[in-house]
């Protein structure tokens, strides 16, 4: 177990270094000049003043140093928890901007991923043994999972927001609401959260349900199930075994999903004007804000690595075969 | 699983609440929010979370910092073409190089300190820092001093650029000396100034990632001095995230003023009784700036005025206006001057040298200048027989400009100019534009102002640098035009006749040479939902005529006055 973990940690650490380096490199390879974008907004008419401002800001951002020095500086300040200053939202520190946005993204992502996984698996398993559900509700799952997040988001916003008027369609809480620890505010927060959450949840839910339904059918037709049934085991027991086997690939899927759903959250946040990471990433990209982009991606990379690591560990705990393999290799 | 669910949603709500509360709202709005009927909701300026309240950073300060909090000496009303005394009560030229402003008495900063001439002196002296955007005022300013508590005197050298200085008197806000004098250059130009103290009608109240909130300043000087009072007790400016979001907020009445370009908003104005704009018929909006077709005049054949004129004559502007803009904009005058500068358009010159959509004319212009289709591919070659292959770049995602570019290249091809459109992303386009690595781009970076000088400075500024970052993207070199532009800069703003004469001379060069081609007037996008507030500016006689916008640097053009004229819809 220890060797297994040590090896995993080493692999994760290497992935981290590579990811951070690529993360540092990519924005610098993109066309565009962040300082010029920033100064363009200031629009000082006079070319000399412009040049002076330009030199000055380049030194503020450390962009006047050679690339290798910038790379070293990047790692040094990273370990000090300093992600630099945003160009687009000058002069705010990147870490502060990210910290303000991350709670909103997490509040959308974690519940939608976990709840859709739990509900999707339950529902899929249930559908697998009911002809009626299988024929009526599962096609809906196909439609849901094929729907782009953004499209579903727009439909929900128009249907339940503008037309029905049940939910607000933009912002994290009412634009005239004063934040505070009271029920009115929390309810308001919940109402604004619900539609973006629902659009993420529904799409993911469809995918999990279909996956689980197929897996369960496969497991129920496997030889061990037929054998158990032949032995006269109760149906419930057979189903429980099938479920336990079918849930394993779904867990791997969960780890993968944690990585890809960030893209979904990005679009959803834009549709609902939700002030999370997704909105920030898009804007940072448009404004050539290297530092903010790096910070946001760094957060995602760390998130995905941690999530995968946790799933790796859980896998060892729930799947006895991984344990045997490990012992085998250790011996 | 029931328990697990309950636990998750509880954790979620706590997490969200914590996130929401970090905005630090100890607002005094009463209850749980700002009362709807006392609050004006605006959007259209801020495209990202508010990050700086520093009025010196003129391009990035958050919506309202200048106008709501900090104020300039004068406002300039471009429609009436007059300077409105603001923090200054009057101005006087003592002689050709000495200028005095008398300041209002009884004006206080929101921390209770008195506003004096020392604040004005200090604000101009700040520009001695080379990184302050209006640093070049010290090219011609020799000295600025306080004569007494309410009089500031400016002394200039003989390089005085009247037009530019007049521009600074209204565009640059005054900052309080007592709070700013100890700040370093870095703090002045890069500080966020998170606790802004100004003289204006509103006080900073709160902000979060997607909004910015102001509360009325009950002690605003203009209430006594000018009998002006801003009507909304609160202003909430919402950060734009997309057109879709803005559209929904406007429909739902959650936004009162939207200053976004919303494609198809003409339908709304016609069909929804709650939605209106400045005009109730096309073009619906006032004009804010001119969109130009900018040729790279260092490249063949765009270096040839005859070719540029032929290209200009080939463009069917009306098709762009009817198509992608559904009549929300107007065609530009051949001089490119905005409607507010109508007086400066030399109509005779325009009649003689102006251009309009005329493909036949375009073809004969090309033929006369020796551009002919020698290889029979339907497209003209240069007089030397080289093929003409031009690209028009506009930023990807700017759908209205992309459509316009398609129409322009179609039009050009129809008269035999091989022009194709290209949509790089914005940053890439800007890089190439600044470095002069392009054939044609569309650009509209200069706004409405107190003087057409800002436009000619944009067109003719010399010398051409390796990187042209704000002006003369066409890299057009014409010493005579630049000399005339400098002459215009030094013409006193009161001397309209002299301004007109110089501008006519410039216009002759411009129309004959066509260094850049005016296309259309971009709108001052503005649409109101009148469910909560009424008496917005319109073209009707019984409403105010201020510029109805919250755009940055427009409060100084009198748009802040819009807030003093609003009336609650309920009563």
PDB file of C-alpha atoms in Angstrom, chain A residues 1-7 321-331:
ATOM      1  CA  UNK A   1       0.000   0.000   0.000  1.00  0.00           C
ATOM      2  CA  UNK A   2       2.744   2.452   0.920  1.00  0.00           C
ATOM      3  CA  UNK A   3       4.747   1.732  -2.236  1.00  0.00           C
ATOM      4  CA  UNK A   4       1.618   2.072  -4.286  1.00  0.00           C
ATOM      5  CA  UNK A   5       0.869   5.468  -2.719  1.00  0.00           C
ATOM      6  CA  UNK A   6       4.465   6.638  -3.028  1.00  0.00           C
ATOM      7  CA  UNK A   7       4.476   5.749  -6.698  1.00  0.00           C
ATOM      8  CA  UNK A 321      -8.794  -6.759  -7.079  1.00  0.00           C
ATOM      9  CA  UNK A 322      -6.623  -3.628  -7.015  1.00  0.00           C
ATOM     10  CA  UNK A 323      -5.430  -4.653  -3.566  1.00  0.00           C
ATOM     11  CA  UNK A 324      -4.513  -8.142  -4.707  1.00  0.00           C
ATOM     12  CA  UNK A 325      -2.679  -6.772  -7.670  1.00  0.00           C
ATOM     13  CA  UNK A 326      -0.709  -4.448  -5.459  1.00  0.00           C
ATOM     14  CA  UNK A 327       0.232  -7.244  -3.116  1.00  0.00           C
ATOM     15  CA  UNK A 328       1.153  -9.317  -6.121  1.00  0.00           C
ATOM     16  CA  UNK A 329       3.467  -6.700  -7.433  1.00  0.00           C
ATOM     17  CA  UNK A 330       4.897  -6.081  -3.991  1.00  0.00           C
ATOM     18  CA  UNK A 331       5.697  -9.726  -3.483  1.00  0.00           C
TER      19      UNK A 331
END
